[in-house]
CSV table of C-alpha atoms and ligand atoms in Angstrom, one decimal:
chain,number,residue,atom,x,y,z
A,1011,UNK,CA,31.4,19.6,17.7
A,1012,UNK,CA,29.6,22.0,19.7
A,1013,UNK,CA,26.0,20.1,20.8
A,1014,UNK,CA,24.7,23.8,23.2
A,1015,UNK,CA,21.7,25.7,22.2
A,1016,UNK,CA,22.5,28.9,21.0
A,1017,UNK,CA,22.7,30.9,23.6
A,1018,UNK,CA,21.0,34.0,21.6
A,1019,UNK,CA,18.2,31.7,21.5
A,1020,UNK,CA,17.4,31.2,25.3
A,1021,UNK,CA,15.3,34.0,25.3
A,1022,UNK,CA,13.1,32.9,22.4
A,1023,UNK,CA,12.8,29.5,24.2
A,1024,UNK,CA,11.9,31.1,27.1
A,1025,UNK,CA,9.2,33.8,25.8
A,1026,UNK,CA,7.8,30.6,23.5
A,1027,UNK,CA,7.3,28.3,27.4
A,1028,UNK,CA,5.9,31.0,29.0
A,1029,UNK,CA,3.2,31.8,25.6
A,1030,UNK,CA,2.7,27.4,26.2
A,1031,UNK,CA,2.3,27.7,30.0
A,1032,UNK,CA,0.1,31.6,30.7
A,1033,UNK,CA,-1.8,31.1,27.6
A,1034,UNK,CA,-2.1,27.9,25.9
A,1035,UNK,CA,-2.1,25.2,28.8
A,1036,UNK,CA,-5.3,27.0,30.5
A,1037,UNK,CA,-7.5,27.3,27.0
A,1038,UNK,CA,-6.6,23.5,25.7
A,1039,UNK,CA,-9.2,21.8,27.0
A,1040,UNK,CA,-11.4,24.9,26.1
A,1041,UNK,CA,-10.7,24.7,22.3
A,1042,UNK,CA,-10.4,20.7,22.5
A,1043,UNK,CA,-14.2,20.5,23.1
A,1044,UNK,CA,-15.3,23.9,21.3
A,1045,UNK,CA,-14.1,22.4,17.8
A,1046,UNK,CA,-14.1,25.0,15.0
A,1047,UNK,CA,-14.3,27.8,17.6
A,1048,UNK,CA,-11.5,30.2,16.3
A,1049,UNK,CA,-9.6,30.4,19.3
A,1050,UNK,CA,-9.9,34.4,20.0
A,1051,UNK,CA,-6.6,34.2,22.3
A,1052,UNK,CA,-4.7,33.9,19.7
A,1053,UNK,CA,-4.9,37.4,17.9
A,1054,UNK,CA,-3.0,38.9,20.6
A,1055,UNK,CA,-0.1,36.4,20.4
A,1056,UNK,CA,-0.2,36.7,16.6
A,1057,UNK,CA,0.3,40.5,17.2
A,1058,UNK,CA,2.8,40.3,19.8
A,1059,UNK,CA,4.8,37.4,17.5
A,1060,UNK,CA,4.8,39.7,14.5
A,1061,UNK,CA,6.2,42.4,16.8
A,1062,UNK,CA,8.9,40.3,18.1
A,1063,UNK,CA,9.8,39.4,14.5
A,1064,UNK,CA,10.1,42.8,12.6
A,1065,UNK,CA,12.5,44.0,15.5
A,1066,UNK,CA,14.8,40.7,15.2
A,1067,UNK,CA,18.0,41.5,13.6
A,1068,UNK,CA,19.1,37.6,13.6
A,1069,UNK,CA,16.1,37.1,11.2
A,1070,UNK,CA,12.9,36.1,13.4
A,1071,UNK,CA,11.0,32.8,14.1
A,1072,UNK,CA,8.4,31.2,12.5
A,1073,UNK,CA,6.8,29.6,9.6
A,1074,UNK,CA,7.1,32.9,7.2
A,1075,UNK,CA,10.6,32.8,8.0
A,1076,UNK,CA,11.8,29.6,7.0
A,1077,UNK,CA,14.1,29.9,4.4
A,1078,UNK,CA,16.9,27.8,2.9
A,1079,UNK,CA,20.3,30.0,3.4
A,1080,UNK,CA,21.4,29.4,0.0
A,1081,UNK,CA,24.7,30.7,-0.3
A,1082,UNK,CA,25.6,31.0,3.4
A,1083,UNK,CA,29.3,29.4,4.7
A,1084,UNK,CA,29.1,25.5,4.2
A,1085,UNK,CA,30.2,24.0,8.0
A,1086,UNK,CA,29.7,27.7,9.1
A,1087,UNK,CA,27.8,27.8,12.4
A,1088,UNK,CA,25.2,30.1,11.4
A,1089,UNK,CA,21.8,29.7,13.7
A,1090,UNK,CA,19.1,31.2,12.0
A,1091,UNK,CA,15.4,31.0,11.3
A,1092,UNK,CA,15.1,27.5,11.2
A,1093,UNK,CA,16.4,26.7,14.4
A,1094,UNK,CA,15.0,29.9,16.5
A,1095,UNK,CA,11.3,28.2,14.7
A,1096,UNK,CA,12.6,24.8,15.5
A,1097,UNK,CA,13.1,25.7,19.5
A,1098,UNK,CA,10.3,28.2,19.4
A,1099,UNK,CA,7.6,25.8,18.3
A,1100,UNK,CA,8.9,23.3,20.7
A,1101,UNK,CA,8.2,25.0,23.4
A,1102,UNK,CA,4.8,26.1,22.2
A,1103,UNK,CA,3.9,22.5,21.7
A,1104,UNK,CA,4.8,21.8,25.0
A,1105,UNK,CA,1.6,23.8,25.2
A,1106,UNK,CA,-1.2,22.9,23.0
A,1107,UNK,CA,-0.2,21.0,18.9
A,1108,UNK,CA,-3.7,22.3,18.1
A,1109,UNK,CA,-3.2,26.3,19.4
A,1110,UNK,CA,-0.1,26.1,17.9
A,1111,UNK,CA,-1.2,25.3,14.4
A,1112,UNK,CA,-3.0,27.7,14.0
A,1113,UNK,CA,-1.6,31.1,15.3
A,1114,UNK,CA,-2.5,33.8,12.5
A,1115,UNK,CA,0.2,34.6,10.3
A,1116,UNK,CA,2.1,31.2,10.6
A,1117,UNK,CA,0.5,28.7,8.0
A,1118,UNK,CA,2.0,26.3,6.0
A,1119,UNK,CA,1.3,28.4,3.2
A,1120,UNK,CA,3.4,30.9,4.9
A,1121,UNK,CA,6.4,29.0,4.5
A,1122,UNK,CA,5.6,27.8,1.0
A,1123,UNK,CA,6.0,31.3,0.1
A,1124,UNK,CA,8.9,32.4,2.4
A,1125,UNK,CA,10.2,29.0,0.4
A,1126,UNK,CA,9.5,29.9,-3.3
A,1127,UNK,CA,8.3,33.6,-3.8
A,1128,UNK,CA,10.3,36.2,-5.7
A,1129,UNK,CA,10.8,39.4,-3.6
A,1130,UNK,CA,7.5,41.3,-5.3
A,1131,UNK,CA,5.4,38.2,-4.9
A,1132,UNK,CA,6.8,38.1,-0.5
A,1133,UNK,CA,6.4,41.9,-0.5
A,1134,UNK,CA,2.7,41.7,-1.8
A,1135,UNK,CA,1.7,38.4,0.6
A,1136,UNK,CA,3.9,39.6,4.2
A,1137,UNK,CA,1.8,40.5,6.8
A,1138,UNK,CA,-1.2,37.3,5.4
A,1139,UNK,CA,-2.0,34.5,6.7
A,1140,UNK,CA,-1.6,31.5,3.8
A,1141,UNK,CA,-2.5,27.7,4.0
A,1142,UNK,CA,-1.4,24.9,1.7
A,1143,UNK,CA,-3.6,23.3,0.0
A,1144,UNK,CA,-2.0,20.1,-1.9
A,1145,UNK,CA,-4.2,17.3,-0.8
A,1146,UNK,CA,-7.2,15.9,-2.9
A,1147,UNK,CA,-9.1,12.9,-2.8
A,1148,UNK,CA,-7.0,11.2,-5.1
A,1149,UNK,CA,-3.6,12.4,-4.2
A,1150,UNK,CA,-2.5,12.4,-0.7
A,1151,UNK,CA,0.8,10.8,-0.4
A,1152,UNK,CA,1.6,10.6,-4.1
A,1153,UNK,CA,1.2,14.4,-4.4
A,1154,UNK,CA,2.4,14.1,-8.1
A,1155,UNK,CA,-1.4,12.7,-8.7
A,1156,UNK,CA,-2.9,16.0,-8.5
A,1157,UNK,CA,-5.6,16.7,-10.6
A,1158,UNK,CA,-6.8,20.3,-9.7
A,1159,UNK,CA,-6.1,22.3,-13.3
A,1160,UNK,CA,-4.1,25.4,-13.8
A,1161,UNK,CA,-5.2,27.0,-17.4
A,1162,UNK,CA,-3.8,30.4,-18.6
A,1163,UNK,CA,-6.6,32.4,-19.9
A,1164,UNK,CA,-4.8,36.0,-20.4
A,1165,UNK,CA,-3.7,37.6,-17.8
A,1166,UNK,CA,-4.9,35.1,-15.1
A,1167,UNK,CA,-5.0,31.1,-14.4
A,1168,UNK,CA,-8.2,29.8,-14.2
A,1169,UNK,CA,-8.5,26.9,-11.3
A,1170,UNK,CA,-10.4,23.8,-11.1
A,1171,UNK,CA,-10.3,21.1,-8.5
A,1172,UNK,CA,-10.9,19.9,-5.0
A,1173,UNK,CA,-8.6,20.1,-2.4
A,1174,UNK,CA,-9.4,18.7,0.7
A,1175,UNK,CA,-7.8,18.4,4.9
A,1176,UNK,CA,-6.1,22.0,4.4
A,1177,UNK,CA,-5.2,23.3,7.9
A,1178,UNK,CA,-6.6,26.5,8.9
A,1179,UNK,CA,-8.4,26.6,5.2
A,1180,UNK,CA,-11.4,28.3,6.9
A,1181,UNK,CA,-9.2,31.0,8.8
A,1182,UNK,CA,-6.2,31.8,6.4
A,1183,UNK,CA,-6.6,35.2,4.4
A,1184,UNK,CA,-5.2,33.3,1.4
A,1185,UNK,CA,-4.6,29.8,0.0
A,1186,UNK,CA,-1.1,28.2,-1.7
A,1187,UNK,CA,-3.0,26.2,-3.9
A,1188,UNK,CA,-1.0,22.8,-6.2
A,1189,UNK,CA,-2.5,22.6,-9.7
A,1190,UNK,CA,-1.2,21.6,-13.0
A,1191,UNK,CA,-0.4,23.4,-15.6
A,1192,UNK,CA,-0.6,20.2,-18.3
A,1193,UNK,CA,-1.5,16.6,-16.3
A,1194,UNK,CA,-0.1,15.0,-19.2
A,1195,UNK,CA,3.4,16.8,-18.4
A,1196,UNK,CA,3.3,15.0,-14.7
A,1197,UNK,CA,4.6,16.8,-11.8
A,1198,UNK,CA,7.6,19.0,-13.5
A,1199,UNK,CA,3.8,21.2,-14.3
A,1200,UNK,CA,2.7,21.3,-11.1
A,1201,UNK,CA,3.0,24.6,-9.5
A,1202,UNK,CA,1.2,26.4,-6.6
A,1203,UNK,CA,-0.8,29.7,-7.0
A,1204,UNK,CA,-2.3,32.0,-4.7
A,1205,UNK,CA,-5.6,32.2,-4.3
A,1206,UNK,CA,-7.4,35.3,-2.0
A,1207,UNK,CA,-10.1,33.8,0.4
A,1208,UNK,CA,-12.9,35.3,-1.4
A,1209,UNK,CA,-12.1,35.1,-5.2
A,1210,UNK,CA,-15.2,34.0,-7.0
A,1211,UNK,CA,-15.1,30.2,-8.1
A,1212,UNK,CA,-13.4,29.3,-4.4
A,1213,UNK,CA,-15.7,27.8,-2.2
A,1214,UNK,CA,-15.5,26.5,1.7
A,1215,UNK,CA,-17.5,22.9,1.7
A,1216,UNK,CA,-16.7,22.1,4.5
A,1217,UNK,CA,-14.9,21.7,8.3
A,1218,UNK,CA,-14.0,18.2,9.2
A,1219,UNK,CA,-14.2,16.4,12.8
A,1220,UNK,CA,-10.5,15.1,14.0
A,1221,UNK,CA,-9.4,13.1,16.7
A,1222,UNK,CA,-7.0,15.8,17.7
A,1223,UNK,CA,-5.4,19.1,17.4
A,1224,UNK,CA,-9.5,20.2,17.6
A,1225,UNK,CA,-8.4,24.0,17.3
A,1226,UNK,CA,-7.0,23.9,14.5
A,1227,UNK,CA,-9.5,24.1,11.7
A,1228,UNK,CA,-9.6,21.5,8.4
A,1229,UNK,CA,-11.1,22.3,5.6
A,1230,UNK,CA,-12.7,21.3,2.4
A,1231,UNK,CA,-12.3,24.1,-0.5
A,1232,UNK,CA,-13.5,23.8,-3.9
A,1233,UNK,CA,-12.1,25.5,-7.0
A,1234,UNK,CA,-14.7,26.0,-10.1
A,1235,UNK,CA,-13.5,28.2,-12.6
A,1236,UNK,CA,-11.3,30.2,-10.1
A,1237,UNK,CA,-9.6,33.3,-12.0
A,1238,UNK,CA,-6.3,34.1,-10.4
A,1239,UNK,CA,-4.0,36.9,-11.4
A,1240,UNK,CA,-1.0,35.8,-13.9
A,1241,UNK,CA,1.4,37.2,-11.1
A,1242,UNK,CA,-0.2,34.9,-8.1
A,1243,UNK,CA,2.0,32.4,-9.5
A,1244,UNK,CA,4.8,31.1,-7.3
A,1245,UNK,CA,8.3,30.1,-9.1
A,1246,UNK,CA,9.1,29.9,-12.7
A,1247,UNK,CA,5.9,29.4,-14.9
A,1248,UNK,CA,8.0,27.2,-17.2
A,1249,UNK,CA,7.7,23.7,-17.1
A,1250,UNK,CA,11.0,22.0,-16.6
A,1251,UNK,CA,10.9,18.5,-16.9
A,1252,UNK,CA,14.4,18.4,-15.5
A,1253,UNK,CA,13.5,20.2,-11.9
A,1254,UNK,CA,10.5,18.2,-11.9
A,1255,UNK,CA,9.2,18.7,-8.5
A,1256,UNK,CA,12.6,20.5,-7.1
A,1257,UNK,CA,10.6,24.1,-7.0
A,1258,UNK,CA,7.3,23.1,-5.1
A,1259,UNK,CA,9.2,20.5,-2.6
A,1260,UNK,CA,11.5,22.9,-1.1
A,1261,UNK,CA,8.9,24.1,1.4
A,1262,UNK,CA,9.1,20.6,3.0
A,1263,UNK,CA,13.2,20.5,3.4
A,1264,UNK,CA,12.2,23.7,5.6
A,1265,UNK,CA,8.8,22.2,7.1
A,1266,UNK,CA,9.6,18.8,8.1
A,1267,UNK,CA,12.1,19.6,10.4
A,1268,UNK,CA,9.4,22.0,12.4
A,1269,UNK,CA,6.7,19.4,12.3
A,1270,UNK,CA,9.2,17.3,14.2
A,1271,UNK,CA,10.2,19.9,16.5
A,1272,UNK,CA,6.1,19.8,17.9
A,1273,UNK,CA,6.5,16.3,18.0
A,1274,UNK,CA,9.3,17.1,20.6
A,1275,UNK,CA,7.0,19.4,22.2
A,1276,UNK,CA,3.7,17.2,23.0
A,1277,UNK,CA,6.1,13.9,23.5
A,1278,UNK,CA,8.0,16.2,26.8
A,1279,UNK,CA,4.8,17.3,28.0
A,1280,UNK,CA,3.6,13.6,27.8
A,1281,UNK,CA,6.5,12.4,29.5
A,1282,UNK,CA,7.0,15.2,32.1
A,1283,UNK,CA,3.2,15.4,33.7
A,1284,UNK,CA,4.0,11.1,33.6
A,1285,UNK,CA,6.6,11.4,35.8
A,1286,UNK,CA,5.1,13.7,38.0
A,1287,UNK,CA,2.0,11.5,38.3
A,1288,UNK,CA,4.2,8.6,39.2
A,1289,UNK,CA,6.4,10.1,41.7
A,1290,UNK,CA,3.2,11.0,43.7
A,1291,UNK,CA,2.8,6.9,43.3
A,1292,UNK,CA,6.6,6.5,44.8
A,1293,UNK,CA,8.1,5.3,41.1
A,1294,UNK,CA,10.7,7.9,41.0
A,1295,UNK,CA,12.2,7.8,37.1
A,1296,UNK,CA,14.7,10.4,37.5
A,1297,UNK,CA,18.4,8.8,37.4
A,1298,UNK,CA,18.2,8.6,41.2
A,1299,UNK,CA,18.8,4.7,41.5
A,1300,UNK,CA,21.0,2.3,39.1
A,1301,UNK,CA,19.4,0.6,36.2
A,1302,UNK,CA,19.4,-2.5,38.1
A,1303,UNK,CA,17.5,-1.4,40.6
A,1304,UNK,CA,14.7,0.6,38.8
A,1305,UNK,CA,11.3,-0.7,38.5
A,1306,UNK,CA,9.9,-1.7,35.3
A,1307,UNK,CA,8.3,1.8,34.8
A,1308,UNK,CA,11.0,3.7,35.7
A,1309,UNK,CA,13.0,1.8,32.9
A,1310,UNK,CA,10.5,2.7,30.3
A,1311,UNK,CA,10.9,6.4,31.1
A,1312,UNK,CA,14.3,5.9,30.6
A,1313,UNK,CA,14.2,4.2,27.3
A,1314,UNK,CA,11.6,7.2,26.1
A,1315,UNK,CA,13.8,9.9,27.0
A,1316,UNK,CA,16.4,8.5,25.1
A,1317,UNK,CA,13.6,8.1,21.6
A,1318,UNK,CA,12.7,11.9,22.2
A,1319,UNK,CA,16.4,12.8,22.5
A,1320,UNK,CA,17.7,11.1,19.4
A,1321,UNK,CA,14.5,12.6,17.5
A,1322,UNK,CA,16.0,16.0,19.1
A,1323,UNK,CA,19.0,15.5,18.1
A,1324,UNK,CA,18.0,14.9,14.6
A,1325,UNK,CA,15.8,18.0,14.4
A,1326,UNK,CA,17.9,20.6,15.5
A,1327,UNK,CA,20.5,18.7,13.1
A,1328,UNK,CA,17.9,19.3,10.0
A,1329,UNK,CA,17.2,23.0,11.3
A,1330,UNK,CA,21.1,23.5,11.1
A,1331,UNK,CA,21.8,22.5,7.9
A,1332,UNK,CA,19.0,24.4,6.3
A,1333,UNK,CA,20.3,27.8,8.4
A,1334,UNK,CA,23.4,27.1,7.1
A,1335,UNK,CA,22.8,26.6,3.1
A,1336,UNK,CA,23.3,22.7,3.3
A,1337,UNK,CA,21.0,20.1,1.6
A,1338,UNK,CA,19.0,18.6,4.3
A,1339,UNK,CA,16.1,16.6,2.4
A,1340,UNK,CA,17.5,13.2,4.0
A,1341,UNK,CA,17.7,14.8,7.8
A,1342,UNK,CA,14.4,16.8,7.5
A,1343,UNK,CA,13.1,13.3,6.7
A,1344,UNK,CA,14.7,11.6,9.0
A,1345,UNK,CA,13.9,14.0,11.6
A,1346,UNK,CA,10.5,13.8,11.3
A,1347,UNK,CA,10.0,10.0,10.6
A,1348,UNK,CA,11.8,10.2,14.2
A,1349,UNK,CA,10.1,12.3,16.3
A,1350,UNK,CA,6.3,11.5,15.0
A,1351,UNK,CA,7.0,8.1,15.4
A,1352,UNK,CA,8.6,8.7,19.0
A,1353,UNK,CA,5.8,11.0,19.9
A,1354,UNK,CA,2.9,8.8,19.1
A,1355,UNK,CA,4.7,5.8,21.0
A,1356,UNK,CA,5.7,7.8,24.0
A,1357,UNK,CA,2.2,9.8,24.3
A,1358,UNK,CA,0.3,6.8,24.0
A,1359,UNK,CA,2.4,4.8,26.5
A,1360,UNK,CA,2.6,7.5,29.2
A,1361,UNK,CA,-1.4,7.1,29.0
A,1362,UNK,CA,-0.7,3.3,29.9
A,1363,UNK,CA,1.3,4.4,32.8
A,1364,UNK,CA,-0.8,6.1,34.2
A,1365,UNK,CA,-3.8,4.2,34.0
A,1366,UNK,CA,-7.0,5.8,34.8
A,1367,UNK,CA,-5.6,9.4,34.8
A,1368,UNK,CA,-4.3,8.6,31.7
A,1369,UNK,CA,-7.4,7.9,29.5
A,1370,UNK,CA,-10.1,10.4,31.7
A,1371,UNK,CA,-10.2,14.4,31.2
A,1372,UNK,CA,-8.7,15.1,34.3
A,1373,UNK,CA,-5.5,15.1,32.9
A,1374,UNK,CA,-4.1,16.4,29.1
A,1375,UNK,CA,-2.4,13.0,28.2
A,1376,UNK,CA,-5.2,11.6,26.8
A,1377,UNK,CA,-5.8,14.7,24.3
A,1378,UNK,CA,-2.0,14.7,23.9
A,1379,UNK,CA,-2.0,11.1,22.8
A,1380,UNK,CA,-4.9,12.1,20.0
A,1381,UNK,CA,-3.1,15.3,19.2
A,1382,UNK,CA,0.3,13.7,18.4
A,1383,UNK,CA,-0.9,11.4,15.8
A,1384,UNK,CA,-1.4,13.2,13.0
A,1385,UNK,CA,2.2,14.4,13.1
A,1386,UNK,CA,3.4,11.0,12.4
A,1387,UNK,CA,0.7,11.9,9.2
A,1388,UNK,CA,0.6,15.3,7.5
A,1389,UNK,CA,3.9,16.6,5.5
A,1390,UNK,CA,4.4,13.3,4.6
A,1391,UNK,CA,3.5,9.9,6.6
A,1392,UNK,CA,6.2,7.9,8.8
A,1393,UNK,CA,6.5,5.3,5.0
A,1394,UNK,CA,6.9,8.2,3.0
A,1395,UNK,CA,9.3,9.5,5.7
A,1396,UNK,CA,11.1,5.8,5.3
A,1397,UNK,CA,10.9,6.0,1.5
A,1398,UNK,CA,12.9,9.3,1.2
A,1399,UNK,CA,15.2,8.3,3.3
A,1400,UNK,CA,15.8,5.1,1.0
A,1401,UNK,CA,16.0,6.9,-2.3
A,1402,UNK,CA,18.3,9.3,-0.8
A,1403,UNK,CA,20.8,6.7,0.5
A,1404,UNK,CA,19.9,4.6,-2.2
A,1405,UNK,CA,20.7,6.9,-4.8
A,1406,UNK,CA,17.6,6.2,-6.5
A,1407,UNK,CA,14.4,8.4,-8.2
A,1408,UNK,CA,11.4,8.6,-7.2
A,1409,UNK,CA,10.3,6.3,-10.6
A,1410,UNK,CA,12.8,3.7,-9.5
A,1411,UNK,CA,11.8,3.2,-5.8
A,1412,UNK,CA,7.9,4.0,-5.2
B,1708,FAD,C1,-5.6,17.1,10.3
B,1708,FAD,C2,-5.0,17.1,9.0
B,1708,FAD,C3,-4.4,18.2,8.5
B,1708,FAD,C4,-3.8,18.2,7.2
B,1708,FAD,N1,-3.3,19.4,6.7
B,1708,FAD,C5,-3.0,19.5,5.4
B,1708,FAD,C6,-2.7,20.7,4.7
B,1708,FAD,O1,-2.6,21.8,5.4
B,1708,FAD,N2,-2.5,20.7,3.4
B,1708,FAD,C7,-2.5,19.6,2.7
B,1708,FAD,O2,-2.3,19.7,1.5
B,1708,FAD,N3,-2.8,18.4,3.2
B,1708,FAD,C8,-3.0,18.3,4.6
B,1708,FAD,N4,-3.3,17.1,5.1
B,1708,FAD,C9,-3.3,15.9,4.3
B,1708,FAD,C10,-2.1,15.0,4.7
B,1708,FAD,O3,-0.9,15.6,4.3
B,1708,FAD,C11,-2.4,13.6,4.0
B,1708,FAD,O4,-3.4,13.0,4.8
B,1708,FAD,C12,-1.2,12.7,4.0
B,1708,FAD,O5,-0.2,13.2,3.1
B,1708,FAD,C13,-1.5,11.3,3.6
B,1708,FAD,O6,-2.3,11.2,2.5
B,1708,FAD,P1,-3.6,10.3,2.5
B,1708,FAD,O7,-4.4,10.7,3.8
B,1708,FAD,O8,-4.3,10.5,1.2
B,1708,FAD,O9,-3.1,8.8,2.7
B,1708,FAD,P2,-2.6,7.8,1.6
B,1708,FAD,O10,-1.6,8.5,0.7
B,1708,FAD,O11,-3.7,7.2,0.9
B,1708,FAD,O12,-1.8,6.8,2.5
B,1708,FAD,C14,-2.5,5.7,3.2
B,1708,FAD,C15,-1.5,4.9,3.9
B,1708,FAD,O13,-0.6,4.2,2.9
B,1708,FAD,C16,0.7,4.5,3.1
B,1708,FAD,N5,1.5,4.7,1.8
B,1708,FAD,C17,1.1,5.5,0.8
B,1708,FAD,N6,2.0,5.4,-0.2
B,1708,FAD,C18,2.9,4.6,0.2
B,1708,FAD,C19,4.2,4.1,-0.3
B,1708,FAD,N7,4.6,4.4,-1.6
B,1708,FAD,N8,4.9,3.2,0.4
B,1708,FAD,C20,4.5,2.8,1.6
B,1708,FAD,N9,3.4,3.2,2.2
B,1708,FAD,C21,2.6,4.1,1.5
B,1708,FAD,C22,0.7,5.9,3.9
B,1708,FAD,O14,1.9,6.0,4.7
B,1708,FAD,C23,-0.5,5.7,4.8
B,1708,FAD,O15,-0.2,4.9,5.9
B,1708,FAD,C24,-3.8,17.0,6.4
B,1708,FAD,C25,-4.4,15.9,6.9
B,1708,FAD,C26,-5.0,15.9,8.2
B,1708,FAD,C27,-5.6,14.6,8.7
């Protein structure tokens, strides 16, 4: 067992801290308070990112990269995508969650696509910026709810529905969009088409208020009559009643593990700047005195390095299998019921440590403890987290354990 960072990888990591530290630490206050402000920054780094990216022989970072390695050598020690994404992000939300989420070009969509597209379809969409659109108001954690309508009329599908909390649905040059082929068929129909910002029948409602990540934009989109072309289609248009959801879900085996990986990021900063803070208060927390002789605060810093390591541990462990063509639904899971939960806890206690610089503007922590809740919420919440775990240990189906 071989538990080092790839050392191909430093310089990624590296590049990734210095984009948190020169660019995003001195704008995140900026783009806290300017909410729906399109963080201008950030076209550079896009451009700079896609660079890096087309010239990387080991495959590139990010989220239009993710891929499953079907095929590749199982217990092979391939580091890929996944990880280089996994490390990358990391890093940059050490910087700013918010930024982060919403660099051009790296949506969610993007992944679904890197995910599920057939070459054509990733030939025709590289180079755009997609979000995912699967939430409505009556189907947020049972996505198999969905009620948004896919009907073939000729050559295209025509949509109808509401989707609703898409990230970067204002910004994104395109939409992944869940809808239902037939809702009597349940979710073996459900399949996600793209939709170009602009297509006739697709309309913005709205940008919603958060308690964090403010830079990144949330939208409302509604889709009335929406004609999409025949080939915008991700996956198989057949309805297989025996891959049920396998097609759609895949995205998230490759997804979960990332959201995780910021969790890392915002729970470090949290826990870094704390310690810093209380050393210039004499409580040291850095292994320089025995347990038995380290204040009660220095103990907790202990315990929550040890939280954000196991969640580490897990991630990169759910990055791995993916670069290396093994099944990783339970770890991704895992992973991420992990790290969000570990994030929230430690970012909201560092706040407690350190008191009135905690909870004021002075300092990030108090934006760091908003923006690390919805981590522990989008991709699937901490229970649903739990519940995938269960069936997959278990051995049971979604219909037997809900
Ligand atoms: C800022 C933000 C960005 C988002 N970005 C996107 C996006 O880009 N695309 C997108 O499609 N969606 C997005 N979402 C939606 C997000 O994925 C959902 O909010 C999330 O899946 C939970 O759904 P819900 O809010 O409807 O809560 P519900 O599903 O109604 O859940 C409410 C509570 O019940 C719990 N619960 C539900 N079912 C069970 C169960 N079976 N067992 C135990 N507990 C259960 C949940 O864990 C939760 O605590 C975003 C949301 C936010 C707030």
């Amino acid at each position: 067992m071989q538990l080092e960072l790839p050392r191909k990888l430093n310089s990624l990591i590296e590049q990734a801290h210095l984009v948190a530290t020169e660019v995003f630490r001195p704008i995140s206050r900026k783009y806290d308070r300017a909410e729906h402000e399109y963080p201008v920054e950030l076209d550079m780094l896009a451009s700079v990112m896609d660079g890096m990216n087309e010239g990387d022989a080991s495959g590139g970072a990010g989220a239009s990269k993710l891929k499953q390695e079907r095929g590749a050598d199982k217990g092979g020690v391939r580091n890929g995508s996944n990880m280089a994404t996994v490390l990358g992000l990391t890093e940059l939300c050490w910087g700013d969650v918010g930024l982060a989420l919403t660099i051009p070009r790296q949506g969610l969509g993007n992944a679904a696509i890197a995910a599920v597209a057939n070459e054509e379809q990733s030939q025709r969409f590289k180079g755009r910026w997609a979000a995912m659109a699967i939430t409505e108001p009556g189907a947020g954690s049972d996505s198999a709810n969905i009620r948004t309508s896919a009907r073939l009329d000729g050559d295209h599908y025509v949509l109808n529905g509401e989707k609703i909390f898409i990230t970067a649905g204002g910004r994104a040059d395109i939409v992944v969009v869940w809808a239902s082929l037939d809702p009597a068929r349940g979710r073996s129909a459900i399949k996600s088409f793209v939709v170009e910002k602009g297509t006739p029948g697709m309309q913005l409602v709205r940008l919603d208020h958060k308690l964090g990540i403010r830079a990144s934009d949330t939208a409302t989109i509604l889709f009335t009559d929406c004609r999409v072309p025949k080939e915008n289609l991700l996956g198989s248009p057949e309805i297989d009643s025996k891959q049920g959801f396998g097609g759609v879900m895949q995205t998230f085996d490759n997804t979960r593990p990332v959201v995780a990986a910021m969790a890392l990021g915002v729970g470090r900063a949290s826990l870094e700047r704390t310690r810093e803070l209380l050393r210039q208060r004499g409580i040291l927390g850095g292994y320089e005195r025995a347990l038995f002789g380290s204040t009660a605060a220095e103990a907790e810093l202990y315990r929550m390095d040890a939280e954000l390591e196991a969640a580490r541990l897990l991630t990169i462990k759910a990055a791995w299998m993916a670069d290396n063509g093994i099944p990783n639904s339970k770890e991704a899971s895992m992973a991420k019921a992990k790290a969000g939960r570990a994030a929230n806890f430690i970012t909201l206690r560092c706040l407690q440590l350190c008191a009135a610089s905690g909870v004021t503007e002075i300092e990030l922590l108090e934006k760091w403890a908003r923006d690390s809740k919805i981590l522990d919420i989008f991709e699937g919440t901490q229970q649903i987290q739990l519940l995938i775990v269960a069936r997959q240990l278990l051995g049971k189906s979604s219909a037997e354990l809900r």
